[in-house]
PDB file of C-alpha atoms in Angstrom:
ATOM      1  CA  MET A1306      97.310  81.698 -94.967  1.00 51.00           C
ATOM      2  CA  LEU A1307      93.602  80.840 -95.524  1.00 49.00           C
ATOM      3  CA  ARG A1308      91.692  79.261 -92.764  1.00 54.00           C
ATOM      4  CA  PRO A1309      90.068  75.924 -93.811  1.00 52.00           C
ATOM      5  CA  SER A1310      86.820  76.973 -93.190  1.00 54.00           C
ATOM      6  CA  LEU A1311      86.903  79.964 -95.608  1.00 50.00           C
ATOM      7  CA  LEU A1312      88.423  77.921 -98.450  1.00 46.00           C
ATOM      8  CA  PRO A1313      85.380  76.355 -99.747  1.00 51.00           C
ATOM      9  CA  SER A1314      83.587  79.930 -99.960  1.00 49.00           C
ATOM     10  CA  ARG A1315      86.515  81.351-101.906  1.00 48.00           C
ATOM     11  CA  VAL A1316      86.614  78.462-104.516  1.00 40.00           C
ATOM     12  CA  PHE A1317      83.093  78.918-105.078  1.00 41.00           C
ATOM     13  CA  LEU A1318      83.625  82.662-105.875  1.00 40.00           C
ATOM     14  CA  LEU A1319      86.286  81.883-108.127  1.00 38.00           C
ATOM     15  CA  LEU A1320      84.171  79.031-110.109  1.00 36.00           C
ATOM     16  CA  PRO A1321      82.173  81.394-112.207  1.00 38.00           C
ATOM     17  CA  LEU A1322      85.260  83.449-113.214  1.00 37.00           C
ATOM     18  CA  LEU A1323      86.970  80.317-114.248  1.00 34.00           C
ATOM     19  CA  ALA A1324      83.821  79.173-116.376  1.00 36.00           C
ATOM     20  CA  VAL A1325      83.916  82.453-118.125  1.00 34.00           C
ATOM     21  CA  THR A1326      87.374  82.530-118.788  1.00 33.00           C
ATOM     22  CA  LEU A1327      87.486  78.767-120.063  1.00 33.00           C
ATOM     23  CA  GLY A1328      84.224  79.665-122.164  1.00 34.00           C
ATOM     24  CA  ALA A1329      86.268  82.537-123.870  1.00 33.00           C
ATOM     25  CA  CYS A1330      89.084  80.539-124.873  1.00 34.00           C
ATOM     26  CA  ALA A1331      86.765  77.719-126.460  1.00 36.00           C
ATOM     27  CA  ARG A1332      86.335  78.094-130.184  1.00 43.00           C
ATOM     28  CA  PRO A1333      82.715  78.698-131.219  1.00 54.00           C
ATOM     29  CA  GLY A1334      80.811  75.791-132.852  1.00 85.00           C
ATOM     30  CA  ILE A1335      78.556  76.410-135.903  1.00 91.00           C
ATOM     31  CA  GLU A1336      74.986  76.102-135.624  1.00 94.00           C
ATOM     32  CA  GLY A1337      73.553  72.982-137.141  1.00 94.00           C
ATOM     33  CA  LEU A1338      76.892  71.388-137.788  1.00 95.00           C
ATOM     34  CA  GLN A1339      76.501  67.455-137.404  1.00 95.00           C
ATOM     35  CA  THR A1340      79.443  65.395-136.577  1.00 94.00           C
ATOM     36  CA  TYR A1341      79.965  61.653-136.873  1.00 95.00           C
ATOM     37  CA  ALA A1342      82.725  58.980-136.037  1.00 95.00           C
ATOM     38  CA  TYR A1343      83.257  56.958-139.252  1.00 95.00           C
ATOM     39  CA  ALA A1344      86.541  55.037-139.327  1.00 92.00           C
ATOM     40  CA  GLY A1345      88.712  55.351-142.628  1.00 89.00           C
ATOM     41  CA  GLY A1346      90.126  52.572-144.548  1.00 90.00           C
ATOM     42  CA  GLN A1347      86.719  50.574-145.328  1.00 93.00           C
ATOM     43  CA  GLN A1348      86.974  50.028-149.274  1.00 95.00           C
ATOM     44  CA  GLN A1349      84.128  47.941-150.732  1.00 95.00           C
ATOM     45  CA  GLU A1350      83.015  47.357-154.222  1.00 95.00           C
ATOM     46  CA  GLY A1351      79.525  48.117-155.646  1.00 95.00           C
ATOM     47  CA  ARG A1352      76.781  50.265-154.455  1.00 96.00           C
ATOM     48  CA  ILE A1353      76.615  51.273-150.815  1.00 97.00           C
ATOM     49  CA  ALA A1354      73.793  52.539-148.503  1.00 96.00           C
ATOM     50  CA  TYR A1355      74.473  55.441-146.478  1.00 97.00           C
ATOM     51  CA  ALA A1356      73.077  56.861-143.444  1.00 94.00           C
ATOM     52  CA  GLN A1357      73.202  60.682-144.506  1.00 93.00           C
ATOM     53  CA  THR A1358      72.457  62.388-147.908  1.00 95.00           C
ATOM     54  CA  PRO A1359      74.935  63.050-148.896  1.00 97.00           C
ATOM     55  CA  PRO A1360      77.173  60.948-147.052  1.00 97.00           C
ATOM     56  CA  ALA A1361      79.620  62.077-144.531  1.00 97.00           C
ATOM     57  CA  GLY A1362      81.704  59.009-144.250  1.00 97.00           C
ATOM     58  CA  GLY A1363      81.725  55.267-144.115  1.00 97.00           C
ATOM     59  CA  ALA A1364      82.696  52.458-146.676  1.00 97.00           C
ATOM     60  CA  TYR A1365      83.839  53.715-150.018  1.00 97.00           C
ATOM     61  CA  SER A1366      84.904  52.632-153.497  1.00 97.00           C
ATOM     62  CA  PRO A1367      88.551  51.800-153.996  1.00 97.00           C
ATOM     63  CA  MET A1368      88.413  54.741-156.703  1.00 97.00           C
ATOM     64  CA  TRP A1369      87.766  58.241-155.767  1.00 97.00           C
ATOM     65  CA  GLN A1370      86.002  61.235-157.688  1.00 98.00           C
ATOM     66  CA  LYS A1371      88.279  63.908-158.848  1.00 97.00           C
ATOM     67  CA  CYS A1372      87.897  67.293-157.365  1.00 95.00           C
ATOM     68  CA  ALA A1373      86.087  69.404-159.772  1.00 94.00           C
ATOM     69  CA  HIS A1374      82.549  70.969-160.431  1.00 94.00           C
ATOM     70  CA  TYR A1375      80.028  68.504-161.835  1.00 96.00           C
ATOM     71  CA  THR A1376      76.799  69.294-163.416  1.00 95.00           C
ATOM     72  CA  ALA A1377      75.325  65.887-162.966  1.00 97.00           C
ATOM     73  CA  PRO A1378      75.193  63.826-159.570  1.00 98.00           C
ATOM     74  CA  VAL A1379      78.347  61.876-158.921  1.00 98.00           C
ATOM     75  CA  TYR A1380      78.462  58.434-157.113  1.00 98.00           C
ATOM     76  CA  ASP A1381      78.392  58.622-153.362  1.00 98.00           C
ATOM     77  CA  GLU A1382      80.901  55.769-153.143  1.00 98.00           C
ATOM     78  CA  TYR A1383      83.495  57.643-155.081  1.00 98.00           C
ATOM     79  CA  ALA A1384      82.754  61.005-153.366  1.00 98.00           C
ATOM     80  CA  VAL A1385      83.177  59.417-149.993  1.00 98.00           C
ATOM     81  CA  HIS A1386      86.641  58.206-150.979  1.00 97.00           C
ATOM     82  CA  SER A1387      87.429  61.656-152.052  1.00 97.00           C
ATOM     83  CA  LEU A1388      86.192  62.925-148.351  1.00 96.00           C
ATOM     84  CA  GLU A1389      88.533  60.344-146.917  1.00 96.00           C
ATOM     85  CA  ARG A1390      91.477  61.860-148.989  1.00 95.00           C
ATOM     86  CA  GLY A1391      90.665  65.330-147.382  1.00 93.00           C
ATOM     87  CA  ALA A1392      88.205  66.888-149.947  1.00 94.00           C
ATOM     88  CA  LEU A1393      85.310  69.194-148.999  1.00 95.00           C
ATOM     89  CA  TRP A1394      82.147  68.199-150.825  1.00 97.00           C
ATOM     90  CA  ILE A1395      79.504  70.946-151.540  1.00 97.00           C
ATOM     91  CA  ALA A1396      76.266  69.164-152.734  1.00 98.00           C
ATOM     92  CA  TYR A1397      73.594  71.395-153.944  1.00 97.00           C
ATOM     93  CA  ARG A1398      69.867  70.877-155.094  1.00 97.00           C
ATOM     94  CA  PRO A1399      69.729  70.349-158.899  1.00 96.00           C
ATOM     95  CA  ASP A1400      67.583  73.452-159.180  1.00 95.00           C
ATOM     96  CA  LEU A1401      70.029  75.862-157.686  1.00 96.00           C
ATOM     97  CA  SER A1402      70.051  79.063-159.813  1.00 95.00           C
ATOM     98  CA  ALA A1403      72.852  79.780-162.124  1.00 95.00           C
ATOM     99  CA  ALA A1404      73.553  82.898-160.254  1.00 96.00           C
ATOM    100  CA  ASP A1405      73.998  81.217-157.091  1.00 95.00           C
ATOM    101  CA  LEU A1406      76.221  78.472-158.471  1.00 95.00           C
ATOM    102  CA  GLN A1407      78.535  81.167-159.921  1.00 94.00           C
ATOM    103  CA  ALA A1408      78.447  82.810-156.450  1.00 93.00           C
ATOM    104  CA  LEU A1409      79.352  79.660-154.717  1.00 92.00           C
ATOM    105  CA  GLN A1410      82.146  78.998-157.191  1.00 89.00           C
ATOM    106  CA  ALA A1411      83.738  82.511-156.468  1.00 87.00           C
ATOM    107  CA  LEU A1412      83.361  81.894-152.691  1.00 86.00           C
ATOM    108  CA  LEU A1413      85.121  78.653-153.013  1.00 85.00           C
ATOM    109  CA  ALA A1414      87.764  80.177-155.173  1.00 82.00           C
ATOM    110  CA  ARG A1415      88.605  82.719-152.577  1.00 76.00           C
ATOM    111  CA  SER A1416      88.872  80.099-149.677  1.00 72.00           C
ATOM    112  CA  ALA A1417      90.895  77.739-151.968  1.00 64.00           C
ATOM    113  CA  ALA A1418      94.145  79.325-151.302  1.00 56.00           C
ATOM    114  CA  PRO A1419      94.243  80.381-147.801  1.00 55.00           C
ATOM    115  CA  GLY A1420      97.855  81.947-147.919  1.00 59.00           C
ATOM    116  CA  ASP A1421      99.323  79.892-145.203  1.00 57.00           C
ATOM    117  CA  PRO A1422     101.990  77.613-146.647  1.00 55.00           C
ATOM    118  CA  GLU A1423     101.371  74.993-143.773  1.00 57.00           C
ATOM    119  CA  VAL A1424      97.784  74.416-145.121  1.00 55.00           C
ATOM    120  CA  ARG A1425      97.234  72.246-148.133  1.00 59.00           C
ATOM    121  CA  PRO A1426      95.165  74.106-151.036  1.00 70.00           C
ATOM    122  CA  LEU A1427      91.386  73.269-150.429  1.00 82.00           C
ATOM    123  CA  GLU A1428      90.302  70.492-152.703  1.00 91.00           C
ATOM    124  CA  VAL A1429      86.412  70.815-153.382  1.00 93.00           C
ATOM    125  CA  LEU A1430      83.943  68.318-155.164  1.00 95.00           C
ATOM    126  CA  LEU A1431      80.969  70.391-156.309  1.00 96.00           C
ATOM    127  CA  SER A1432      77.812  68.447-157.566  1.00 97.00           C
ATOM    128  CA  PRO A1433      74.235  68.388-157.607  1.00 98.00           C
ATOM    129  CA  VAL A1434      72.395  65.792-155.345  1.00 97.00           C
ATOM    130  CA  PRO A1435      68.900  65.279-156.019  1.00 96.00           C
ATOM    131  CA  GLY A1436      66.606  64.908-152.722  1.00 93.00           C
ATOM    132  CA  LEU A1437      68.650  67.252-150.561  1.00 95.00           C
ATOM    133  CA  GLY A1438      66.681  68.712-147.581  1.00 93.00           C
ATOM    134  CA  THR A1439      68.310  72.228-148.030  1.00 96.00           C
ATOM    135  CA  PRO A1440      69.820  73.919-150.868  1.00 97.00           C
ATOM    136  CA  LEU A1441      73.364  73.190-150.043  1.00 97.00           C
ATOM    137  CA  VAL A1442      75.124  70.735-147.840  1.00 98.00           C
ATOM    138  CA  ALA A1443      78.964  71.263-147.074  1.00 97.00           C
ATOM    139  CA  THR A1444      80.733  68.055-145.966  1.00 97.00           C
ATOM    140  CA  VAL A1445      84.065  67.031-144.949  1.00 96.00           C
ATOM    141  CA  TRP A1446      84.966  63.536-143.636  1.00 96.00           C
ATOM    142  CA  ASN A1447      82.753  63.060-140.339  1.00 96.00           C
ATOM    143  CA  ALA A1448      81.228  66.607-140.375  1.00 95.00           C
ATOM    144  CA  GLN A1449      78.355  68.135-142.469  1.00 96.00           C
ATOM    145  CA  LEU A1450      76.637  71.281-142.455  1.00 97.00           C
ATOM    146  CA  PRO A1451      73.074  71.808-143.984  1.00 98.00           C
ATOM    147  CA  LEU A1452      72.719  75.321-145.385  1.00 97.00           C
ATOM    148  CA  ALA A1453      70.033  77.446-146.371  1.00 96.00           C
ATOM    149  CA  GLY A1454      71.741  78.864-149.388  1.00 95.00           C
ATOM    150  CA  VAL A1455      75.077  80.339-150.939  1.00 95.00           C
ATOM    151  CA  ASN A1456      74.569  83.498-148.877  1.00 94.00           C
ATOM    152  CA  ASP A1457      74.155  81.554-145.502  1.00 96.00           C
ATOM    153  CA  ALA A1458      76.898  83.074-143.197  1.00 94.00           C
ATOM    154  CA  ARG A1459      77.546  79.684-141.863  1.00 96.00           C
ATOM    155  CA  LEU A1460      79.217  78.610-145.024  1.00 94.00           C
ATOM    156  CA  LYS A1461      81.820  81.301-144.857  1.00 91.00           C
ATOM    157  CA  ALA A1462      82.426  80.353-141.054  1.00 91.00           C
ATOM    158  CA  PHE A1463      82.679  76.640-142.078  1.00 92.00           C
ATOM    159  CA  LEU A1464      85.260  77.522-144.847  1.00 89.00           C
ATOM    160  CA  ASP A1465      87.166  79.857-142.590  1.00 85.00           C
ATOM    161  CA  GLY A1466      87.252  77.260-139.844  1.00 85.00           C
ATOM    162  CA  ARG A1467      88.959  74.344-141.928  1.00 82.00           C
ATOM    163  CA  ASP A1468      91.398  74.032-139.190  1.00 79.00           C
ATOM    164  CA  ARG A1469      88.916  72.647-136.847  1.00 83.00           C
ATOM    165  CA  TRP A1470      87.699  70.147-139.584  1.00 85.00           C
ATOM    166  CA  PRO A1471      87.770  66.451-138.245  1.00 83.00           C
ATOM    167  CA  ALA A1472      91.065  64.946-139.601  1.00 86.00           C
ATOM    168  CA  ALA A1473      90.371  62.877-142.692  1.00 93.00           C
ATOM    169  CA  PRO A1474      92.147  59.559-142.622  1.00 93.00           C
ATOM    170  CA  GLU A1475      93.875  60.182-145.862  1.00 92.00           C
ATOM    171  CA  ALA A1476      93.998  63.954-146.044  1.00 88.00           C
ATOM    172  CA  ALA A1477      97.520  64.250-147.342  1.00 85.00           C
ATOM    173  CA  LEU A1478      96.540  62.258-150.446  1.00 90.00           C
ATOM    174  CA  GLY A1479      94.060  64.731-151.986  1.00 89.00           C
ATOM    175  CA  CYS A1480      91.736  64.237-154.851  1.00 91.00           C
ATOM    176  CA  ALA A1481      93.450  65.967-157.848  1.00 90.00           C
ATOM    177  CA  SER A1482      93.169  63.062-160.007  1.00 94.00           C
ATOM    178  CA  GLY A1483      90.438  60.290-159.740  1.00 96.00           C
ATOM    179  CA  VAL A1484      87.311  59.053-161.662  1.00 97.00           C
ATOM    180  CA  THR A1485      85.144  61.738-163.382  1.00 97.00           C
ATOM    181  CA  MET A1486      82.184  59.447-163.925  1.00 95.00           C
ATOM    182  CA  THR A1487      78.790  60.903-163.207  1.00 96.00           C
ATOM    183  CA  GLN A1488      75.314  59.329-162.888  1.00 95.00           C
TER     184      GLN A1488
END
């Protein structure tokens, strides 16, 4: 039995070990990942002003954007509704090279079918967005990752860690259908 006077000193000796153990169990974050706390279910008609470019959540149109690759910008209001339905939106600068676009599409195709029957196939909205601060921005509902380019290792980490993405309010609905309008 420990004497009461020795108990505090032994507890302090175990604290660093506990911190290392808990740290090893924690999932590593992705540098630069930004998270938000938008609620779902906020449908609104008309144009909407968003805090981010591209937006990572908030109010959205009653219609959603069909998940596909677009060569012209899509309307944020439709894209945000797709995010709420569980989509991944990869926004890219309009001047991204054709080779980088092909590499991005190949990477997304490999990520689309993780092989786990419990995981819904990845639905991706890919579109140019004028005025991006970085060449690419990967966005899901309530999380966004600005990227230096297609070869930025954080993109693969983001795609591989999709089980850690914030839950989209209507994730089970998907965006295999929807509007296909562009700006």
